Short mmCIF file of C-alpha atoms in Angstrom, two decimals:
data_model
loop_
_atom_site.label_atom_id
_atom_site.label_comp_id
_atom_site.label_asym_id
_atom_site.label_seq_id
_atom_site.Cartn_x
_atom_site.Cartn_y
_atom_site.Cartn_z
CA UNK A 13 -28.79 5.86 -22.71
CA UNK A 14 -26.53 2.62 -23.66
CA UNK A 15 -23.14 1.35 -22.05
CA UNK A 16 -21.29 -0.72 -23.88
CA UNK A 17 -19.21 -2.75 -21.49
CA UNK A 18 -15.60 -4.56 -22.69
CA UNK A 19 -12.56 -5.07 -20.15
CA UNK A 20 -10.99 -1.63 -20.05
CA UNK A 21 -13.63 0.78 -21.34
CA UNK A 22 -17.33 1.20 -21.59
CA UNK A 23 -18.57 3.36 -24.43
CA UNK A 24 -21.45 5.63 -24.12
CA UNK A 25 -24.35 5.86 -26.77
CA UNK A 26 -27.35 7.64 -26.55
CA UNK A 27 -26.21 10.55 -24.17
CA UNK A 28 -27.59 14.05 -24.52
CA UNK A 29 -25.00 16.85 -24.18
CA UNK A 30 -26.25 17.90 -20.99
CA UNK A 31 -25.46 14.22 -19.33
CA UNK A 32 -21.97 14.01 -21.36
CA UNK A 33 -21.77 17.73 -19.24
CA UNK A 34 -22.97 16.39 -15.99
CA UNK A 35 -21.16 12.70 -16.38
CA UNK A 36 -17.66 14.61 -16.84
CA UNK A 37 -18.18 17.29 -13.47
CA UNK A 38 -18.46 14.17 -11.50
CA UNK A 39 -15.79 11.78 -13.34
CA UNK A 40 -13.24 14.12 -12.67
CA UNK A 41 -10.54 15.41 -9.75
CA UNK A 42 -8.22 17.40 -8.98
CA UNK A 43 -4.66 17.44 -9.91
CA UNK A 44 -1.72 19.07 -7.62
CA UNK A 45 -2.25 22.19 -10.09
CA UNK A 46 -6.10 22.68 -9.64
CA UNK A 47 -5.61 24.47 -6.71
CA UNK A 48 -2.91 27.15 -7.73
CA UNK A 49 -4.83 27.27 -11.30
CA UNK A 50 -8.08 28.64 -9.95
CA UNK A 51 -6.85 30.67 -7.29
CA UNK A 52 -4.92 32.50 -10.61
CA UNK A 53 -1.15 31.52 -9.34
CA UNK A 54 1.09 31.85 -12.28
CA UNK A 55 3.07 28.38 -12.67
CA UNK A 56 6.89 29.15 -13.42
CA UNK A 57 8.53 27.16 -16.54
CA UNK A 58 4.97 25.03 -16.70
CA UNK A 59 2.90 25.43 -20.28
CA UNK A 60 -0.11 24.04 -19.14
CA UNK A 61 -2.05 24.53 -22.93
CA UNK A 62 -4.86 25.83 -21.17
CA UNK A 63 -5.69 22.74 -19.23
CA UNK A 64 -6.96 23.52 -16.24
CA UNK A 65 -5.12 21.40 -13.43
CA UNK A 66 -8.25 18.72 -13.28
CA UNK A 67 -7.93 14.95 -14.74
CA UNK A 68 -10.63 13.46 -16.39
CA UNK A 69 -12.04 10.01 -16.59
CA UNK A 70 -14.66 10.67 -18.81
CA UNK A 71 -13.41 11.03 -22.76
CA UNK A 72 -14.96 13.02 -25.78
CA UNK A 73 -13.12 11.74 -28.65
CA UNK A 74 -14.22 13.60 -31.99
CA UNK A 75 -14.60 10.56 -33.87
CA UNK A 76 -15.43 7.89 -31.61
CA UNK A 77 -18.00 7.54 -29.03
CA UNK A 78 -17.35 8.67 -25.21
CA UNK A 79 -15.93 6.46 -23.40
CA UNK A 80 -14.90 5.64 -19.87
CA UNK A 81 -12.72 3.47 -17.94
CA UNK A 82 -14.69 0.41 -17.06
CA UNK A 83 -14.01 0.28 -13.32
CA UNK A 84 -15.69 3.62 -13.48
CA UNK A 85 -19.01 1.65 -14.33
CA UNK A 86 -20.68 1.56 -10.73
CA UNK A 87 -20.11 5.05 -10.35
CA UNK A 88 -22.41 6.15 -13.59
CA UNK A 89 -25.00 3.25 -13.06
CA UNK A 90 -25.34 5.57 -9.86
CA UNK A 91 -25.00 9.16 -10.95
CA UNK A 92 -27.32 7.89 -13.77
CA UNK A 93 -30.00 6.83 -11.27
CA UNK A 94 -29.24 9.80 -8.63
CA UNK A 95 -30.64 12.23 -12.00
CA UNK A 96 -33.39 9.51 -12.96
CA UNK A 97 -31.99 8.58 -16.44
CA UNK A 98 -32.91 5.45 -18.27
CA UNK A 99 -29.73 3.25 -18.65
CA UNK A 100 -28.79 0.10 -20.51
CA UNK A 101 -26.09 -2.03 -19.74
CA UNK A 102 -24.58 -4.71 -22.21
CA UNK A 103 -21.63 -6.54 -20.42
CA UNK A 104 -19.36 -7.33 -23.97
CA UNK A 105 -16.72 -9.41 -21.67
CA UNK A 106 -16.31 -12.91 -21.95
CA UNK A 107 -15.23 -14.55 -19.12
CA UNK A 108 -13.34 -17.99 -19.96
CA UNK A 109 -14.10 -21.62 -19.32
CA UNK A 110 -11.80 -22.78 -16.65
CA UNK A 111 -10.49 -26.44 -16.13
CA UNK A 112 -9.59 -27.79 -13.20
CA UNK A 113 -6.86 -27.25 -11.01
CA UNK A 114 -3.34 -28.83 -12.21
CA UNK A 115 -2.04 -28.96 -8.24
CA UNK A 116 -3.10 -30.38 -5.21
CA UNK A 117 -1.00 -28.63 -3.56
CA UNK A 118 -3.60 -27.95 -0.01
CA UNK A 119 -3.34 -24.28 0.91
CA UNK A 120 -5.23 -23.82 4.12
CA UNK A 121 -8.14 -21.30 4.52
CA UNK A 122 -9.46 -19.27 7.27
CA UNK A 123 -13.21 -19.15 7.38
CA UNK A 124 -12.87 -15.89 5.98
CA UNK A 125 -10.56 -16.46 2.98
CA UNK A 126 -12.78 -18.79 1.91
CA UNK A 127 -15.88 -16.78 1.47
CA UNK A 128 -12.82 -14.51 -0.53
CA UNK A 129 -12.36 -16.37 -2.64
CA UNK A 130 -15.53 -18.33 -3.51
CA UNK A 131 -17.24 -14.24 -4.29
CA UNK A 132 -13.31 -13.53 -5.73
CA UNK A 133 -14.30 -16.58 -8.43
CA UNK A 134 -17.71 -15.93 -9.16
CA UNK A 135 -17.20 -11.91 -9.71
CA UNK A 136 -14.43 -12.43 -12.05
CA UNK A 137 -12.44 -9.18 -10.97
CA UNK A 138 -12.25 -6.41 -8.03
CA UNK A 139 -10.91 -5.24 -5.30
CA UNK A 140 -10.05 -7.79 -1.75
CA UNK A 141 -10.17 -4.85 0.83
CA UNK A 142 -8.32 -6.80 4.33
CA UNK A 143 -6.00 -4.81 6.78
CA UNK A 144 -2.35 -5.49 6.34
CA UNK A 145 -0.86 -8.78 8.28
CA UNK A 146 -5.26 -10.55 7.11
CA UNK A 147 -3.43 -13.52 4.48
CA UNK A 148 -3.96 -11.63 1.55
CA UNK A 149 -0.99 -13.93 -0.72
CA UNK A 150 -2.24 -17.01 0.70
CA UNK A 151 -6.31 -16.02 -0.89
CA UNK A 152 -4.18 -15.09 -3.84
CA UNK A 153 -2.27 -17.97 -4.22
CA UNK A 154 -5.49 -20.49 -3.46
CA UNK A 155 -7.63 -17.98 -6.15
CA UNK A 156 -5.15 -18.53 -8.79
CA UNK A 157 -4.99 -22.26 -8.24
CA UNK A 158 -8.46 -22.71 -8.97
CA UNK A 159 -8.29 -20.64 -11.78
CA UNK A 160 -5.59 -22.43 -13.04
CA UNK A 161 -4.74 -19.61 -15.80
CA UNK A 162 -1.33 -17.93 -16.69
CA UNK A 163 -1.13 -15.18 -14.24
CA UNK A 164 0.75 -12.06 -14.13
CA UNK A 165 1.21 -11.06 -10.69
CA UNK A 166 2.54 -7.68 -9.87
CA UNK A 167 3.90 -6.05 -6.67
CA UNK A 168 4.99 -2.77 -6.30
CA UNK A 169 8.58 -3.79 -4.66
CA UNK A 170 11.18 -6.24 -5.45
CA UNK A 171 11.30 -7.26 -1.65
CA UNK A 172 7.63 -8.38 -1.09
CA UNK A 173 8.44 -10.23 -5.09
CA UNK A 174 10.77 -12.36 -3.50
CA UNK A 175 8.29 -12.94 -0.77
CA UNK A 176 5.59 -13.76 -2.83
CA UNK A 177 7.75 -16.25 -4.88
CA UNK A 178 8.37 -17.91 -1.80
CA UNK A 179 4.75 -17.77 -0.56
CA UNK A 180 4.20 -19.90 -4.03
CA UNK A 181 7.08 -22.31 -4.53
CA UNK A 182 6.35 -23.03 -0.76
CA UNK A 183 2.19 -23.94 -1.72
CA UNK A 184 3.32 -25.64 -5.69
CA UNK A 185 7.10 -26.38 -5.70
CA UNK A 186 9.73 -24.61 -7.88
CA UNK A 187 8.81 -24.12 -11.56
CA UNK A 188 4.80 -22.74 -10.96
CA UNK A 189 6.55 -19.41 -10.60
CA UNK A 190 9.11 -17.21 -11.46
CA UNK A 191 10.76 -13.80 -10.65
CA UNK A 192 11.25 -11.60 -13.76
CA UNK A 193 13.52 -9.06 -13.58
CA UNK A 194 13.86 -6.58 -16.57
CA UNK A 195 12.49 -7.87 -20.10
CA UNK A 196 15.00 -10.63 -20.67
CA UNK A 197 13.68 -14.14 -20.97
CA UNK A 198 10.19 -13.12 -21.96
CA UNK A 199 10.20 -16.50 -23.75
CA UNK A 200 10.78 -19.25 -21.42
CA UNK A 201 9.21 -17.23 -18.30
CA UNK A 202 6.06 -17.34 -20.80
CA UNK A 203 5.63 -20.85 -20.39
CA UNK A 204 5.51 -20.76 -16.46
CA UNK A 205 2.10 -20.77 -15.18
CA UNK A 206 3.03 -17.74 -12.50
CA UNK A 207 5.05 -14.19 -13.45
CA UNK A 208 5.55 -12.37 -10.40
CA UNK A 209 6.86 -8.86 -10.68
CA UNK A 210 7.38 -5.52 -10.03
CA UNK A 211 5.27 -2.82 -11.48
CA UNK A 212 9.42 -0.83 -13.08
CA UNK A 213 9.59 -5.31 -14.77
CA UNK A 214 5.84 -5.38 -15.78
CA UNK A 215 5.49 -1.82 -18.13
CA UNK A 216 8.92 -2.93 -19.73
CA UNK A 217 7.44 -6.35 -20.90
CA UNK A 218 5.91 -6.76 -24.20
CA UNK A 219 2.67 -6.52 -25.85
CA UNK A 220 3.42 -10.50 -27.37
CA UNK A 221 3.74 -11.30 -23.40
CA UNK A 222 0.81 -10.01 -22.05
CA UNK A 223 -0.98 -11.90 -24.69
CA UNK A 224 0.25 -15.06 -23.39
CA UNK A 225 -1.99 -13.78 -19.39
CA UNK A 226 -5.29 -14.69 -18.57
CA UNK A 227 -5.47 -13.39 -15.01
CA UNK A 228 -3.57 -10.03 -13.24
CA UNK A 229 -2.90 -9.70 -9.50
CA UNK A 230 -1.79 -6.87 -8.35
CA UNK A 231 -0.51 -6.69 -4.94
CA UNK A 232 -1.03 -3.72 -2.62
CA UNK A 233 -3.46 -1.87 -5.38
CA UNK A 234 -3.89 1.71 -3.74
CA UNK A 235 -0.51 2.18 -5.74
CA UNK A 236 -2.57 2.10 -9.09
CA UNK A 237 -3.23 5.44 -9.09
CA UNK A 238 0.02 5.79 -10.86
CA UNK A 239 0.26 6.12 -14.47
CA UNK A 240 2.90 2.87 -15.04
CA UNK A 241 -0.81 0.73 -13.63
CA UNK A 242 -2.41 2.62 -16.33
CA UNK A 243 0.33 0.99 -18.93
CA UNK A 244 -0.21 -2.42 -17.45
CA UNK A 245 -3.76 -2.70 -17.64
CA UNK A 246 -3.69 -1.09 -21.19
CA UNK A 247 -1.85 -4.25 -22.82
CA UNK A 248 -4.39 -5.87 -20.74
CA UNK A 249 -7.26 -5.11 -22.95
CA UNK A 250 -7.90 -9.15 -23.23
CA UNK A 251 -7.81 -10.20 -19.73
CA UNK A 252 -11.04 -11.49 -17.92
CA UNK A 253 -9.50 -12.22 -14.65
CA UNK A 254 -8.71 -9.16 -12.86
CA UNK A 255 -7.59 -9.08 -8.88
CA UNK A 256 -6.57 -6.53 -6.48
CA UNK A 257 -5.46 -6.75 -3.27
CA UNK A 258 -4.63 -3.88 -0.26
CA UNK A 259 -4.98 -3.56 3.09
CA UNK A 260 -5.59 0.91 2.75
CA UNK A 261 -8.29 0.97 -0.59
CA UNK A 262 -7.75 3.98 -0.75
CA UNK A 263 -5.84 7.28 -1.50
CA UNK A 264 -3.88 9.84 0.66
CA UNK A 265 -3.46 12.57 -2.26
CA UNK A 266 -7.15 12.39 -3.23
CA UNK A 267 -6.73 10.41 -6.40
CA UNK A 268 -8.99 7.41 -5.62
CA UNK A 269 -10.74 8.02 -8.87
CA UNK A 270 -7.10 7.24 -10.99
CA UNK A 271 -7.30 3.63 -8.81
CA UNK A 272 -10.99 3.12 -8.58
CA UNK A 273 -10.99 3.57 -12.83
CA UNK A 274 -8.73 -0.21 -12.99
CA UNK A 275 -10.71 -1.79 -10.25
CA UNK A 276 -13.64 0.01 -7.96
CA UNK A 277 -15.80 -3.11 -6.81
CA UNK A 278 -14.89 -4.22 -3.89
CA UNK A 279 -14.92 -8.11 -3.86
CA UNK A 280 -14.72 -8.82 -0.17
CA UNK A 281 -13.90 -6.59 3.15
CA UNK A 282 -12.95 -7.38 6.49
CA UNK A 283 -11.88 -5.25 9.21
CA UNK A 284 -9.59 -4.96 11.84
CA UNK A 285 -12.07 -5.52 14.56
CA UNK A 286 -13.57 -8.43 13.26
CA UNK A 287 -9.74 -10.10 12.47
CA UNK A 288 -8.72 -9.18 16.48
CA UNK A 289 -11.42 -10.98 17.46
CA UNK A 290 -10.41 -14.01 15.73
CA UNK A 291 -7.33 -13.73 17.13
CA UNK A 292 -4.99 -12.62 14.05
CA UNK A 293 -4.26 -9.54 15.02
CA UNK A 294 -3.41 -8.13 18.68
CA UNK A 295 -4.34 -4.65 20.00
CA UNK A 296 -1.54 -1.41 19.95
CA UNK A 297 -0.67 1.20 22.27
CA UNK A 298 -0.06 4.83 20.48
CA UNK A 299 2.18 6.88 22.37
CA UNK A 300 3.40 10.27 21.47
CA UNK A 301 6.22 12.00 22.49
CA UNK A 302 6.96 15.71 22.64
CA UNK A 303 10.29 16.39 20.73
CA UNK A 304 12.70 18.69 22.66
CA UNK A 305 14.27 22.05 21.48
CA UNK A 306 13.62 25.61 19.45
CA UNK A 307 11.52 25.59 16.14
CA UNK A 308 13.00 26.16 12.68
CA UNK A 309 13.98 28.95 11.36
CA UNK A 310 15.86 30.16 8.59
CA UNK A 311 14.63 27.85 6.30
CA UNK A 312 15.87 28.15 2.73
CA UNK A 313 13.09 25.76 1.20
CA UNK A 314 9.42 25.52 1.79
CA UNK A 315 9.20 22.05 0.99
CA UNK A 316 9.24 19.09 2.95
CA UNK A 317 12.19 16.85 1.59
CA UNK A 318 14.94 19.80 1.50
CA UNK A 319 13.31 21.81 3.86
CA UNK A 320 11.30 21.12 6.90
CA UNK A 321 11.37 17.78 6.58
CA UNK A 322 14.97 17.28 6.00
CA UNK A 323 15.49 19.89 9.21
CA UNK A 324 13.08 19.14 11.52
CA UNK A 325 12.23 15.57 10.82
CA UNK A 326 15.46 13.40 9.17
CA UNK A 327 18.60 15.62 10.34
CA UNK A 328 17.28 16.52 13.32
CA UNK A 329 19.92 16.27 16.03
CA UNK A 330 17.58 16.16 19.05
CA UNK A 331 14.74 14.14 17.36
CA UNK A 332 16.88 11.45 16.00
CA UNK A 333 19.16 11.01 19.69
CA UNK A 334 15.08 11.01 21.01
CA UNK A 335 14.28 7.93 18.50
CA UNK A 336 17.79 5.90 19.42
CA UNK A 337 16.66 6.53 22.76
CA UNK A 338 13.54 5.44 22.55
CA UNK A 339 14.38 2.08 20.22
CA UNK A 340 16.95 1.12 23.19
CA UNK A 341 14.96 1.70 25.76
CA UNK A 342 12.50 -0.58 23.89
CA UNK A 343 15.15 -3.41 23.53
CA UNK A 344 16.28 -3.60 26.52
CA UNK A 345 13.01 -3.99 27.85
CA UNK A 346 12.95 -6.66 25.88
CA UNK A 347 11.01 -5.84 22.74
CA UNK A 348 12.05 -7.16 18.93
CA UNK A 349 11.98 -3.58 17.60
CA UNK A 350 11.59 -2.30 14.05
CA UNK A 351 12.17 2.03 13.28
CA UNK A 352 10.97 3.27 10.04
CA UNK A 353 13.10 6.04 8.70
CA UNK A 354 12.04 8.93 5.69
CA UNK A 355 15.70 8.98 3.94
CA UNK A 356 18.73 6.32 3.75
CA UNK A 357 20.81 9.53 5.54
CA UNK A 358 18.38 10.05 8.57
CA UNK A 359 18.51 5.60 9.02
CA UNK A 360 22.53 5.46 8.56
CA UNK A 361 22.09 8.11 11.35
CA UNK A 362 20.33 6.56 13.50
CA UNK A 363 22.74 3.50 13.31
CA UNK A 364 25.20 5.13 14.35
CA UNK A 365 23.12 6.40 17.72
CA UNK A 366 22.02 2.87 18.13
CA UNK A 367 25.15 1.14 17.93
CA UNK A 368 26.65 3.03 20.40
CA UNK A 369 24.01 2.39 22.95
CA UNK A 370 23.85 -1.68 21.72
CA UNK A 371 26.68 -2.20 20.52
CA UNK A 372 28.35 -4.01 17.90
CA UNK A 373 30.23 -6.78 16.36
CA UNK A 374 34.14 -6.58 15.43
CA UNK A 375 32.91 -9.03 12.59
CA UNK A 376 31.76 -7.45 9.27
CA UNK A 377 30.23 -10.65 8.11
CA UNK A 378 28.22 -11.18 11.12
CA UNK A 379 24.79 -10.06 11.81
CA UNK A 380 25.01 -6.74 14.58
CA UNK A 381 22.75 -5.65 16.96
CA UNK A 382 21.35 -3.33 15.29
CA UNK A 383 20.79 -3.98 11.30
CA UNK A 384 19.82 -1.11 8.70
CA UNK A 385 18.24 -2.33 5.40
CA UNK A 386 17.68 0.23 3.21
CA UNK A 387 18.44 -0.19 -1.25
CA UNK A 388 22.52 0.05 -0.94
CA UNK A 389 21.88 -3.57 1.23
CA UNK A 390 21.94 -6.43 -1.10
CA UNK A 391 18.80 -7.78 -1.76
CA UNK A 392 20.09 -11.46 -0.83
CA UNK A 393 21.49 -10.30 3.00
CA UNK A 394 18.51 -7.99 3.09
CA UNK A 395 16.29 -11.41 2.99
CA UNK A 396 18.76 -13.17 5.57
CA UNK A 397 18.85 -10.01 7.93
CA UNK A 398 14.61 -10.53 7.99
CA UNK A 399 14.85 -13.82 8.34
CA UNK A 400 17.67 -13.87 11.73
CA UNK A 401 15.23 -10.98 12.94
CA UNK A 402 12.44 -13.50 12.55
CA UNK A 403 14.86 -16.53 14.33
CA UNK A 404 15.27 -14.34 17.21
CA UNK A 405 18.77 -14.20 16.76
CA UNK A 406 21.35 -11.13 18.12
CA UNK A 407 19.28 -8.55 15.85
CA UNK A 408 17.38 -6.32 18.76
CA UNK A 409 16.60 -3.36 16.06
CA UNK A 410 15.62 -3.34 12.52
CA UNK A 411 15.36 -0.19 11.06
CA UNK A 412 14.12 0.38 7.25
CA UNK A 413 13.41 2.64 4.98
CA UNK A 414 10.06 2.17 3.09
CA UNK A 415 11.22 -0.65 2.10
CA UNK A 416 10.21 -2.06 5.36
CA UNK A 417 6.91 -0.11 5.34
CA UNK A 418 4.52 -2.40 3.25
CA UNK A 419 3.71 -5.78 2.26
CA UNK A 420 7.03 -7.46 3.93
CA UNK A 421 6.48 -10.09 7.09
CA UNK A 422 8.10 -9.41 10.07
CA UNK A 423 5.06 -11.45 12.45
CA UNK A 424 8.01 -11.09 15.76
CA UNK A 425 8.00 -7.46 16.02
CA UNK A 426 6.29 -6.16 18.63
CA UNK A 427 7.63 -2.34 18.44
CA UNK A 428 7.36 0.18 15.66
CA UNK A 429 9.17 3.94 16.31
CA UNK A 430 7.60 6.07 14.22
CA UNK A 431 10.62 8.23 13.00
CA UNK A 432 10.23 9.06 9.75
CA UNK A 433 7.46 12.02 10.33
CA UNK A 434 4.92 12.98 7.11
CA UNK A 435 0.61 13.12 6.81
CA UNK A 436 0.44 10.40 4.32
CA UNK A 437 -2.29 7.98 5.51
CA UNK A 438 -1.59 5.10 3.47
CA UNK A 439 1.97 4.75 4.16
CA UNK A 440 1.53 5.52 8.07
CA UNK A 441 -1.49 2.49 7.79
CA UNK A 442 0.99 0.15 6.01
CA UNK A 443 3.42 1.06 8.23
CA UNK A 444 1.15 0.49 12.15
CA UNK A 445 0.14 -2.72 10.81
CA UNK A 446 3.71 -3.92 10.77
CA UNK A 447 3.71 -5.21 14.56
CA UNK A 448 0.09 -5.84 15.41
CA UNK A 449 0.63 -9.73 13.38
CA UNK A 450 -0.28 -12.05 16.05
CA UNK A 451 2.11 -14.37 16.91
CA UNK A 452 4.22 -16.55 19.13
CA UNK A 453 2.64 -15.28 22.85
CA UNK A 454 2.74 -11.79 21.34
CA UNK A 455 -0.95 -10.47 22.72
CA UNK A 456 -0.19 -6.42 21.82
CA UNK A 457 1.98 -4.21 20.19
CA UNK A 458 3.50 -0.27 20.72
CA UNK A 459 3.69 2.13 18.34
CA UNK A 460 5.92 5.58 19.12
CA UNK A 461 5.42 8.17 16.84
CA UNK A 462 6.59 12.17 17.77
CA UNK A 463 4.34 15.57 18.87
CA UNK A 464 6.28 17.46 16.42
CA UNK A 465 5.86 21.18 17.44
CA UNK A 466 8.70 22.72 16.16
CA UNK A 467 7.34 23.51 12.65
CA UNK A 468 4.10 25.01 11.91
CA UNK A 469 4.06 22.09 8.76
CA UNK A 470 4.88 19.35 11.14
CA UNK A 471 2.92 20.51 13.88
CA UNK A 472 -0.31 19.69 10.94
CA UNK A 473 1.85 16.74 9.82
CA UNK A 474 1.49 15.08 14.14
CA UNK A 475 -1.97 16.04 13.89
CA UNK A 476 -2.65 13.99 10.65
CA UNK A 477 -0.87 11.00 12.23
CA UNK A 478 -2.83 11.13 15.30
CA UNK A 479 -6.37 11.05 13.55
CA UNK A 480 -5.41 8.18 12.08
CA UNK A 481 -4.66 6.08 15.14
CA UNK A 482 -7.66 7.29 16.72
CA UNK A 483 -9.80 6.45 13.51
CA UNK A 484 -8.62 2.56 13.68
CA UNK A 485 -9.71 0.19 16.32
CA UNK A 486 -7.18 -1.90 17.18
CA UNK A 487 -4.96 1.55 18.52
CA UNK A 488 -5.46 3.78 21.94
CA UNK A 489 -3.68 6.67 21.62
CA UNK A 490 -1.94 8.44 24.61
CA UNK A 491 0.30 12.02 24.01
CA UNK A 492 2.51 12.46 26.70
CA UNK A 493 3.98 15.76 27.44
CA UNK A 494 7.49 15.00 28.96
CA UNK A 495 9.67 12.03 27.37
CA UNK A 496 10.68 11.13 31.04
CA UNK A 497 6.92 9.92 31.43
CA UNK A 498 7.90 7.04 29.21
CA UNK A 499 9.24 4.25 31.14
CA UNK A 500 6.41 4.52 33.17
CA UNK A 501 4.41 4.63 30.05
CA UNK A 502 5.11 1.58 29.64
CA UNK A 503 5.47 -0.30 32.04
CA UNK A 504 2.17 -0.23 33.08
CA UNK A 505 0.37 -0.71 30.00
CA UNK A 506 -2.94 -2.69 29.88
CA UNK A 507 -3.85 -4.54 26.49
CA UNK A 508 -6.97 -2.56 24.96
CA UNK A 509 -10.01 -4.83 24.53
CA UNK A 510 -11.65 -4.42 21.07
CA UNK A 511 -15.18 -4.94 20.31
#
């Protein structure tokens, strides 16, 4: 078997049909439709055209050689070794010659960051897999400076893009990076060394603009299983240097292969235990509190968003009152509190409850003891609120939707109230690391979650979250049988020692 590798795809020559059939069995993953189809369930209003619900990464066109995404080259080589198939790999990718960096800005790197940078420069592509709060933006900035190439830097949200632009301008000055929104002004943006934008903007950029780029950096790479990223990589066929950054190099939905098809080789990995030993992260104590009230009945929908999630989490009065009481107690104990919610409606409800406890200013332009950041808030105001919270001003509790769930620096926060429920491991992991950044005199953090037992599905979700907390070495976990024990638990905390 002969494999010819290019930036986006690897073509297969000389493979026997049975070998291709075997590879096809390995290079596939189930979509949500696969299980009901295999059980013979008729899906209404869906014309599948004979499709079995499995997404296949091995493509077998009639008029061209079979091929697979080059990110899966390691997969294929592994299976070839397992089956004893001789394979010859011809790498047709051309590594560009590099100039010396044109900027001399000092970017101080920790020893592990310098090791990661050196490996990234040597390998030319791959994923930097390190926990949230480990300094991946700084590391990627150093890589970009050393490459000295025109770079497209993509992040999933505008808030993360703004934060990234601020970091790059701090290192390189204004004019080195442009924050692109939409597709206007591409001619001018193409002359700038680094364009930073959201995924939504990147997919609308012209093929001509992509031709001006020589390096691709993807922040929060765990989002890359979506079709938008496949479009971006298809437009980046000519780009050799490709880097992903993530603190959660896995997918909650079992479609890891869709992400790995773009980049699967890990450049560098460091554990949370090591970062704790180096003094960059602090340990956290997690507590699960029981939710009072009867079981949910009479739901008109079986889905999370319109059924048990809506009634049992987002709009559950007793649960939201418990969340507000916990956040208030933490704030009055001197904690800097972050509350993450599942919907804007839940956020507004909690803001109202917390304002009743912590008060509010009569000046509509002033910062409030309780602030809620969502897409309803102007972007400039979002940044100002975050800066005020970090500065230790009047804001005691910061409520946020997913806009604060990942990639946003809030190092002063030392207490998280995870009010959104759900079971997604990636979202939870990103969220719980919001409060463990070592900053100032912080020696530990607190995470409060809820033992939802008022619906079977919600109880399953709570058990899944409990499993995630237990799997992270930085986190000590305790489940309380009564909410009255929470004040005593908080006052008697002993910082966890790791390693």
